[in-house]
Short mmCIF file of C-alpha atoms in Angstrom, two decimals:
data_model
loop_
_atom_site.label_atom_id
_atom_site.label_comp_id
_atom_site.label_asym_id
_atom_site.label_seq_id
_atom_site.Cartn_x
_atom_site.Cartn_y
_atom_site.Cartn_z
CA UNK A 1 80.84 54.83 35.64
CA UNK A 2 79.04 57.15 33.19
CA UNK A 3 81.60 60.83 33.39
CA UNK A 4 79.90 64.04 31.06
CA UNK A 5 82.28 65.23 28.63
CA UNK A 6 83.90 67.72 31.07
CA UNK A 7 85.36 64.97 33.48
CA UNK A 8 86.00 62.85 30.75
CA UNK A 9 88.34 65.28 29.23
CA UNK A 10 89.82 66.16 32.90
CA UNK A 11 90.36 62.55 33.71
CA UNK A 12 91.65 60.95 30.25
CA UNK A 13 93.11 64.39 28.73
CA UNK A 14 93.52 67.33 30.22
CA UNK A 15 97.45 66.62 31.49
CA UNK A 16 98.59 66.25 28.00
CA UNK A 17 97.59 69.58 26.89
CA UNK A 18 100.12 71.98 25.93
CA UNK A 19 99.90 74.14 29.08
CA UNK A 20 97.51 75.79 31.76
CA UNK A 21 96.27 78.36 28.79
CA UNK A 22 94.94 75.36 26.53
CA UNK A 23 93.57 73.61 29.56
CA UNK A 24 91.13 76.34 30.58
CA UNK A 25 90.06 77.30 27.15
CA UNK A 26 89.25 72.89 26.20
CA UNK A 27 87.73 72.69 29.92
CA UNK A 28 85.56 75.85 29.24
CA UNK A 29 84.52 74.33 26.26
CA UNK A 30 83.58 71.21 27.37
CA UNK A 31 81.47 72.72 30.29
CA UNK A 32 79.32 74.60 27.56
CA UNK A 33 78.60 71.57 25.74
CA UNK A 34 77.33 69.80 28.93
CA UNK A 35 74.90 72.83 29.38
CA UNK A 36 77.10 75.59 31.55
CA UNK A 37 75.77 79.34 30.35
CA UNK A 38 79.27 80.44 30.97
CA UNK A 39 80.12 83.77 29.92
CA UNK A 40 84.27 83.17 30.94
CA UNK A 41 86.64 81.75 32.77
CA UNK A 42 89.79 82.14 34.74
CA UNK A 43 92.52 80.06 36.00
CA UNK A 44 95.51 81.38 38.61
CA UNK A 45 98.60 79.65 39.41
CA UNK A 46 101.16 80.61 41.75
CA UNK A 47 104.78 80.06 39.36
CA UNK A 48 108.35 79.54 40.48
CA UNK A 49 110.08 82.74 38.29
CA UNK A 50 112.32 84.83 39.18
CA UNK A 51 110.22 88.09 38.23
CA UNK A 52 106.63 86.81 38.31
CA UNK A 53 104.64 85.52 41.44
CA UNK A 54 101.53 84.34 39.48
CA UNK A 55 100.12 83.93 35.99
CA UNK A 56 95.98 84.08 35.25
CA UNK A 57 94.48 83.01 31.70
CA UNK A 58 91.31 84.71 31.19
CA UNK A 59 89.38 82.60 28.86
CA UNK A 60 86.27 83.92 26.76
CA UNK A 61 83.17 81.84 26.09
CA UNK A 62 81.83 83.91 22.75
CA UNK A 63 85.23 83.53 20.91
CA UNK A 64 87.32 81.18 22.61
CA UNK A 65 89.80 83.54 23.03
CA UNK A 66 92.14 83.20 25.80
CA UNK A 67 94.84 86.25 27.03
CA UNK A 68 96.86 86.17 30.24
CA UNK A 69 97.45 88.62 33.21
CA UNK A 70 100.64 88.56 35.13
CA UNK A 71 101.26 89.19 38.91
CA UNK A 72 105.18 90.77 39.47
CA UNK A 73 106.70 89.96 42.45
CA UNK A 74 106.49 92.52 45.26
CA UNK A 75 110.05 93.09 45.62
CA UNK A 76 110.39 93.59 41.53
CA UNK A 77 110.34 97.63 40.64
CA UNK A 78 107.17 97.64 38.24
CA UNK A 79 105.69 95.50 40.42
CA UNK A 80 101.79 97.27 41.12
CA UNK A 81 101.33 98.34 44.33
CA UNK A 82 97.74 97.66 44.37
CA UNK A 83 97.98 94.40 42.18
CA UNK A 84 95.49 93.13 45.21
CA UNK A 85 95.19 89.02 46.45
CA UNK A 86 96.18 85.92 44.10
CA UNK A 87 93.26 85.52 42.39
CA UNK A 88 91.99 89.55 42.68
CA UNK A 89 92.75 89.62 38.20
CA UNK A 90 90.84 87.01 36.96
CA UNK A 91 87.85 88.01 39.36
CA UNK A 92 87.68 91.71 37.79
CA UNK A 93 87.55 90.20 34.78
CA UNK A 94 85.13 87.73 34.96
CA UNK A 95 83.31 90.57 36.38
CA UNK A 96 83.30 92.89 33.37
CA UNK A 97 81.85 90.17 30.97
CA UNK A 98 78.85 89.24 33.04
CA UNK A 99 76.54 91.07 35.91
CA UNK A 100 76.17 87.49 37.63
CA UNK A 101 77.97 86.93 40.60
CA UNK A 102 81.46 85.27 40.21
CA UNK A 103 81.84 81.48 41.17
CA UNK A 104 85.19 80.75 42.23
CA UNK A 105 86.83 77.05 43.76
CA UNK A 106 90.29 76.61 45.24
CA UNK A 107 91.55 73.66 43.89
CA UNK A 108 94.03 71.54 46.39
CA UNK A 109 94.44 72.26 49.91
CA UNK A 110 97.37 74.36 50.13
CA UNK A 111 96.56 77.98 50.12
CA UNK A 112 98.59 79.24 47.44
CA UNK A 113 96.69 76.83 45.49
CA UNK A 114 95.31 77.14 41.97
CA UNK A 115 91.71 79.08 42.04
CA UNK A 116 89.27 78.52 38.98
CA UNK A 117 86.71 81.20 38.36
CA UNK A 118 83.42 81.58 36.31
CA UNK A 119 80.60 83.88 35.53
CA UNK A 120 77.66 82.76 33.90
CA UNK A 121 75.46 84.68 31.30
CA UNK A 122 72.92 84.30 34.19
CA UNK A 123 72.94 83.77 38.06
CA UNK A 124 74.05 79.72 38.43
CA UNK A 125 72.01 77.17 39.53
CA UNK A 126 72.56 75.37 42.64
CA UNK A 127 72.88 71.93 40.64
CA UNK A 128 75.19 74.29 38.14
CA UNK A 129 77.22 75.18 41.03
CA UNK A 130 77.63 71.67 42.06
CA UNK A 131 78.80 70.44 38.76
CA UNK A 132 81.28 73.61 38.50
CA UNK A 133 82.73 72.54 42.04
CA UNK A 134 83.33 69.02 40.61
CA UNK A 135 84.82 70.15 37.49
CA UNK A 136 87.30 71.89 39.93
CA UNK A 137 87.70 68.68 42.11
CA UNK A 138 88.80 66.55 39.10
CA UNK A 139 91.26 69.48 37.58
CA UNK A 140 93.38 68.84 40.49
CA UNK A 141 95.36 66.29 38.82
CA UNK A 142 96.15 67.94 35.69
CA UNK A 143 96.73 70.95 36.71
CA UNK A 144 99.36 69.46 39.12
CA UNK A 145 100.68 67.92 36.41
CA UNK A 146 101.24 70.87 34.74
CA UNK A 147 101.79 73.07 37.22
CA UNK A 148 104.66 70.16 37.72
CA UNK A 149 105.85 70.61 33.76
CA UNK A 150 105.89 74.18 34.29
CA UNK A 151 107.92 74.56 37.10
CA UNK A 152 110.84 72.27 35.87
CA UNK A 153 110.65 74.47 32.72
CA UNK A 154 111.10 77.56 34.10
CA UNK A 155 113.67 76.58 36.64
CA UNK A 156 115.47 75.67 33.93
CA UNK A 157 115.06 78.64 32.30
CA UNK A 158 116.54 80.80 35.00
CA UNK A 159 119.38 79.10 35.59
CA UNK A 160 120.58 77.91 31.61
CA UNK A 161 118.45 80.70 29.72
CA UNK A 162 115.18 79.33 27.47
CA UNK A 163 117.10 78.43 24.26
CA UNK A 164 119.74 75.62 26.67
CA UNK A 165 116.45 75.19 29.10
CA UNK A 166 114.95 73.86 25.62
CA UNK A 167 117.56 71.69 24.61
CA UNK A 168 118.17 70.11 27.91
CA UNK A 169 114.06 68.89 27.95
CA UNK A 170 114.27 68.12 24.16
CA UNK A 171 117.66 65.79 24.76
CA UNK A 172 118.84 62.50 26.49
CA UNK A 173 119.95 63.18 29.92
CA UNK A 174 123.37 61.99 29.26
CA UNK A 175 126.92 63.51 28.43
CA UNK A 176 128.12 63.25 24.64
CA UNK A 177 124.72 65.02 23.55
CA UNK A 178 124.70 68.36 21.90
CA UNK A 179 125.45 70.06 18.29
CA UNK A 180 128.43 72.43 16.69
CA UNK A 181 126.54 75.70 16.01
CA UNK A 182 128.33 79.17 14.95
CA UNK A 183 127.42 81.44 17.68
CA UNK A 184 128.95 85.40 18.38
CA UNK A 185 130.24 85.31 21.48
CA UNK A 186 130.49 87.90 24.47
CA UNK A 187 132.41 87.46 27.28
CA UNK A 188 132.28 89.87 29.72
CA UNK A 189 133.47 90.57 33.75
CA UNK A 190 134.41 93.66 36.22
CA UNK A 191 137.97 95.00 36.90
CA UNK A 192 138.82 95.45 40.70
CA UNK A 193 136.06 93.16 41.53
CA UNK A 194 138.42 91.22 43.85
CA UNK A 195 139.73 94.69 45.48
CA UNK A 196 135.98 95.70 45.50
CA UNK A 197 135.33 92.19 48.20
CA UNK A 198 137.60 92.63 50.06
CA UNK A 199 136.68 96.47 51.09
CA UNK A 200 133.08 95.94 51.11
CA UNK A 201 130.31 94.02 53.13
CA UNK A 202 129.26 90.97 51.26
CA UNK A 203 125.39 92.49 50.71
CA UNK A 204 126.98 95.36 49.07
CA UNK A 205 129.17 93.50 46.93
CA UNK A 206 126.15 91.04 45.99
CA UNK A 207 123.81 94.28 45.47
CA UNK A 208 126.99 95.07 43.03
CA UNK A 209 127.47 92.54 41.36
CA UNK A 210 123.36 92.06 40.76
CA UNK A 211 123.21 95.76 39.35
CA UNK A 212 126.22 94.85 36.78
CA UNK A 213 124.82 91.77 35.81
CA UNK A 214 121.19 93.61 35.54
CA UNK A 215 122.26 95.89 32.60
CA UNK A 216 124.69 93.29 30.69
CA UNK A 217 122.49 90.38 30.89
CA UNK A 218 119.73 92.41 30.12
CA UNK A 219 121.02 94.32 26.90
CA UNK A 220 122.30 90.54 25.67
CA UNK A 221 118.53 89.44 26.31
CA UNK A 222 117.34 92.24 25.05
CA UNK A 223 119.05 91.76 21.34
CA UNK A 224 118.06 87.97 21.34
CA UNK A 225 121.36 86.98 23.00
CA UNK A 226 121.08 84.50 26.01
CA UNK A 227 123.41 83.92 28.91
CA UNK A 228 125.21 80.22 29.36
CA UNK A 229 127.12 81.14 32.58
CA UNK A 230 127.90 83.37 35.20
CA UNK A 231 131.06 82.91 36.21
CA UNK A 232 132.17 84.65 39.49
CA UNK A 233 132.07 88.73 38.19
CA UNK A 234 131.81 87.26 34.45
CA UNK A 235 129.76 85.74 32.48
CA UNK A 236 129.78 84.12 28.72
CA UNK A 237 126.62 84.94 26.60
CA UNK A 238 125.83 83.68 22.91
CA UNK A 239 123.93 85.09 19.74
CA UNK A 240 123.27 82.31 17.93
CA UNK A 241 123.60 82.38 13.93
CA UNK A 242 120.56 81.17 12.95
CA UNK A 243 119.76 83.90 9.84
CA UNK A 244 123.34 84.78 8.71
CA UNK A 245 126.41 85.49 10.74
CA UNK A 246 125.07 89.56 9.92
CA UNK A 247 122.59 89.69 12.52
CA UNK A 248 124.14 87.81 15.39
CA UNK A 249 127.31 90.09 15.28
CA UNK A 250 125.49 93.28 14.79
CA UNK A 251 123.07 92.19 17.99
CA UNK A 252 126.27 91.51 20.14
CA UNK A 253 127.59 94.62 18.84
CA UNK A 254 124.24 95.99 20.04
CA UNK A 255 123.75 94.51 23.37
CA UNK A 256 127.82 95.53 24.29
CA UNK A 257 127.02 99.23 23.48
CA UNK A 258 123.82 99.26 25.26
CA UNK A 259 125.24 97.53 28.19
CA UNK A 260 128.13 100.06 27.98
CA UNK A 261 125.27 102.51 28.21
CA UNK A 262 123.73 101.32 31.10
CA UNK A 263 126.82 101.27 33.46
CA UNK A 264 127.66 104.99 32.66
CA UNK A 265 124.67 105.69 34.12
CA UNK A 266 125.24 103.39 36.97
CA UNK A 267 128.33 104.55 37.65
CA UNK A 268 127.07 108.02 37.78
CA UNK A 269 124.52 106.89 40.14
CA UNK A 270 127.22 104.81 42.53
CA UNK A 271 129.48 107.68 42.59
CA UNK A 272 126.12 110.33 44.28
CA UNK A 273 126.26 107.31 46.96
CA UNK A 274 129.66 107.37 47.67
CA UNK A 275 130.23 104.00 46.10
CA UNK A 276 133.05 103.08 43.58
CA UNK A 277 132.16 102.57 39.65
CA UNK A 278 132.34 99.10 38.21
CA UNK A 279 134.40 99.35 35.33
CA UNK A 280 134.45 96.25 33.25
CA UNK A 281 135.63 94.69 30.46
CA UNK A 282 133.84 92.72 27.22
CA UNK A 283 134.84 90.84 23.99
CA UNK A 284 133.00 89.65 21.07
CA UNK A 285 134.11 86.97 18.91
CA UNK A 286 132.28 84.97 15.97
CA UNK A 287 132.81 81.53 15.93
CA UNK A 288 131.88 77.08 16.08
CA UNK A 289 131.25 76.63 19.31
CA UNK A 290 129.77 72.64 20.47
CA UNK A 291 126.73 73.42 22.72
CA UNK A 292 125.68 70.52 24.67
CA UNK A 293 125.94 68.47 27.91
CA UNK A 294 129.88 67.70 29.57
CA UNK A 295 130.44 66.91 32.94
CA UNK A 296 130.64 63.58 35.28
CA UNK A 297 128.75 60.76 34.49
CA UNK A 298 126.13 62.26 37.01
CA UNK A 299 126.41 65.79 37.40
CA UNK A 300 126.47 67.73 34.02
CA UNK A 301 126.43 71.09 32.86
CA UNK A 302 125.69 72.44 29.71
CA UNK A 303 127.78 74.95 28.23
CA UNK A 304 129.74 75.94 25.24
CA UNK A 305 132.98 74.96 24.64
CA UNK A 306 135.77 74.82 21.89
CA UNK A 307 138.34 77.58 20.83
CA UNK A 308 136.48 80.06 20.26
CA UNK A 309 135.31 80.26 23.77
CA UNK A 310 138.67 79.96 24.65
CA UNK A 311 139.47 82.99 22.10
CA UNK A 312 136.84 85.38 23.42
CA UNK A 313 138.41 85.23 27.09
CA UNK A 314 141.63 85.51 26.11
CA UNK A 315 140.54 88.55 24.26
CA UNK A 316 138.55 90.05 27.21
CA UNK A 317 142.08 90.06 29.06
CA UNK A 318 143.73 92.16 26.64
CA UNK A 319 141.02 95.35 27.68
CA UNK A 320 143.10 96.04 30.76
CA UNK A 321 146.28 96.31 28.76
CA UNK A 322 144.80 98.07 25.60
CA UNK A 323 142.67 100.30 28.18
CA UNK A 324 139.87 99.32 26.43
CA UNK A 325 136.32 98.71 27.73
CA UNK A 326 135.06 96.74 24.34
CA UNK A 327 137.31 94.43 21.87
CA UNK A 328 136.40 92.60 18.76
CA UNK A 329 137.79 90.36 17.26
CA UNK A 330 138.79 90.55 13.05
CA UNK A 331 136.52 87.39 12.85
CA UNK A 332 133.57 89.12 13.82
CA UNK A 333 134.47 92.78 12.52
CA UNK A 334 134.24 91.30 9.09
CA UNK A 335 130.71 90.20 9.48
CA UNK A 336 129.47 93.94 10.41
CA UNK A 337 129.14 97.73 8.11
CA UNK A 338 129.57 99.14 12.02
CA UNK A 339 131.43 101.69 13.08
CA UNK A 340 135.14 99.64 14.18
CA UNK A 341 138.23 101.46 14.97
CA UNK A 342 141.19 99.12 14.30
CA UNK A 343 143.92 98.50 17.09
CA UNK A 344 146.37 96.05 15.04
CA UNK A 345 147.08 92.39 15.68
CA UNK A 346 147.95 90.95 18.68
CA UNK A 347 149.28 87.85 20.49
CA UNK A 348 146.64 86.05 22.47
CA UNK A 349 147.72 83.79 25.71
CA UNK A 350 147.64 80.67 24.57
CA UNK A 351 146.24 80.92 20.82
CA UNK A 352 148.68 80.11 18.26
CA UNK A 353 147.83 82.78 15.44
CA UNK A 354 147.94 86.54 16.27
CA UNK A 355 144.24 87.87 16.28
CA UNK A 356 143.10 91.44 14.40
CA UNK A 357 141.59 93.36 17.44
CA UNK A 358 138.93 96.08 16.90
CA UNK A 359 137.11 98.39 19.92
CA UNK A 360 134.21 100.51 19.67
CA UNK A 361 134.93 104.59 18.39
CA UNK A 362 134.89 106.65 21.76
CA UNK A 363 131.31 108.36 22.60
#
């Protein structure tokens, strides 16, 4: 069977490309070279993320450029109110490059399917048409298989963060795999939070612990930190060294003081509705941590682990005591020029050598 170029590249190709992006932009090519007058392209997939519903490359034939539009989920605040149908993007695009009319296939059966669009320099052909509606038929299968890629990638992604989603599809799916890297380290949780579920409905106490985890997770994401685990009101977050010990510390230093921000002004917020502040507590520590997989022999998780971890929470428990809402430790102080205010050495539960503890000057 004699393909054209176009299914030939869909059938023998198209799933090994490096994602939906590359796929329209090589089958846009391809469909010029077997005579299409296309003017552009776009290609819509419905995505399993936490913040975005859908994701459209707009592909252009005069340069080959390719950019991408993203549809928010409804429910997500700067989500646009008149963002309009799946599809509605890529079809007011295609419509500002061309005065044709658009030609647009759903590709699969399911509704929420994939839709690929085109607009020609001129009005299409019926026997253009056809061979557009084919080139749709036989995308099916690599865009599945992509769409398939994708979805693993980003579930991963939301529940280990993109740097430990990388590792995990990079490495054998095994225990005993992973690397000693030298990480600062924040660990972080709420005070009261067990006085706080037992007063209060579970959805507020979700809705609580969602807002607290909104402004510290986002101020460690924010400074190039990621999360490895929320656990219960807490959670552990890293800043890998990968430039000098310098810049990790100062961006933990960062993220802490912006997330510090962030609940004053929820708290201020909670208290107009009548609801209790969340006070919490956070460490920072630099040290070797081993990143990797541990678990069963079939159920793993992939964390960080070694004494410094186990330094950083023991450190966090000594903010209650202190009255502190921020503590460093001497290890990571003496990696920073910031402003520190010094609070002595103390015992830590469980570590044998007394620790130098620093806190953040009062604002």
């Amino acid at each position: 069977m004699q393909l054209s170029s176009t299914l030939s590249f869909l059938v023998d190709a198209a799933a090994e490309t490096a994602g939906a992006n590359r796929l329209l932009a090589e089958l846009g090519a391809h469909l010029v070279a077997d005579g299409l007058p296309l003017a552009g392209g776009a290609l819509t997939l419905e995505v399993p993320h936490p913040l975005i519903a859908r994701r459209t490359w707009l592909w252009q034939a005069s340069n080959g450029d390719v950019i991408e539009a993203l549809g928010f989920a409804p429910q997500q605040p700067f989500a646009m109110p008149d963002a309009g149908p799946p599809g509605d993007a890529g079809r007011r695009w295609l419509r500002g490059l061309a005065a044709g009319p658009v030609h647009e296939d759903a590709i699969g059966p399911r509704p929420d399917g994939p839709t690929l669009g085109w607009i020609g320099t001129r009005a299409f052909t019926p026997d253009e048409t056809d061979r557009l509606r084919q080139a749709a038929r036989f995308a099916a299968a690599p865009l599945a298989a992509l769409t398939a890629r994708a979805t693993l990638t980003a579930t991963l992604e939301a529940y280990l963060g993109r740097r430990s989603a990388a590792r995990v599809l990079a490495s054998p799916l095994r225990r005993n795999t992973g690397e000693t890297i030298q990480a600062a380290l924040l660990y972080a949780d709420l005070r009261g939070f067990t006085a706080l579920s037992e007063s209060h409905p579970p959805a507020e106490v979700i809705a609580a612990l969602d807002a607290w985890f909104d402004r510290i997770a986002g101020a460690i994401h924010a400074f190039g930190g990621e999360v490895l685990k929320f656990i219960g009101d807490g959670l552990l977050a890293i800043f890998p060294v990968t430039t000098g010990p310098r810049n990790a510390c100062e961006a933990a230093l960062r993220a802490v003081s912006a997330a510090r921000v962030g609940m004053v002004h929820l708290d201020a917020e909670r208290r107009r509705q009548g609801q209790p502040p969340l006070p919490f507590g956070a460490a920072l520590h630099l040290g070797e941590v081993h990143w990797g997989n541990i678990g069963a022999a079939d159920r793993l998780d992939f964390t960080a682990i070694g004494s410094a971890v186990n330094l950083v929470s023991r450190l966090e428990g000594l903010c209650k005591p202190l009255e502190k809402t921020v503590l460093v430790s001497g290890a990571l102080a003496a990696e920073t020029d910031m402003p520190l205010v010094a609070l002595g050495m103390h015992e830590l539960r469980g570590i044998a050598l007394p620790c130098a503890v620093f806190t953040l000057p009062q604002t």
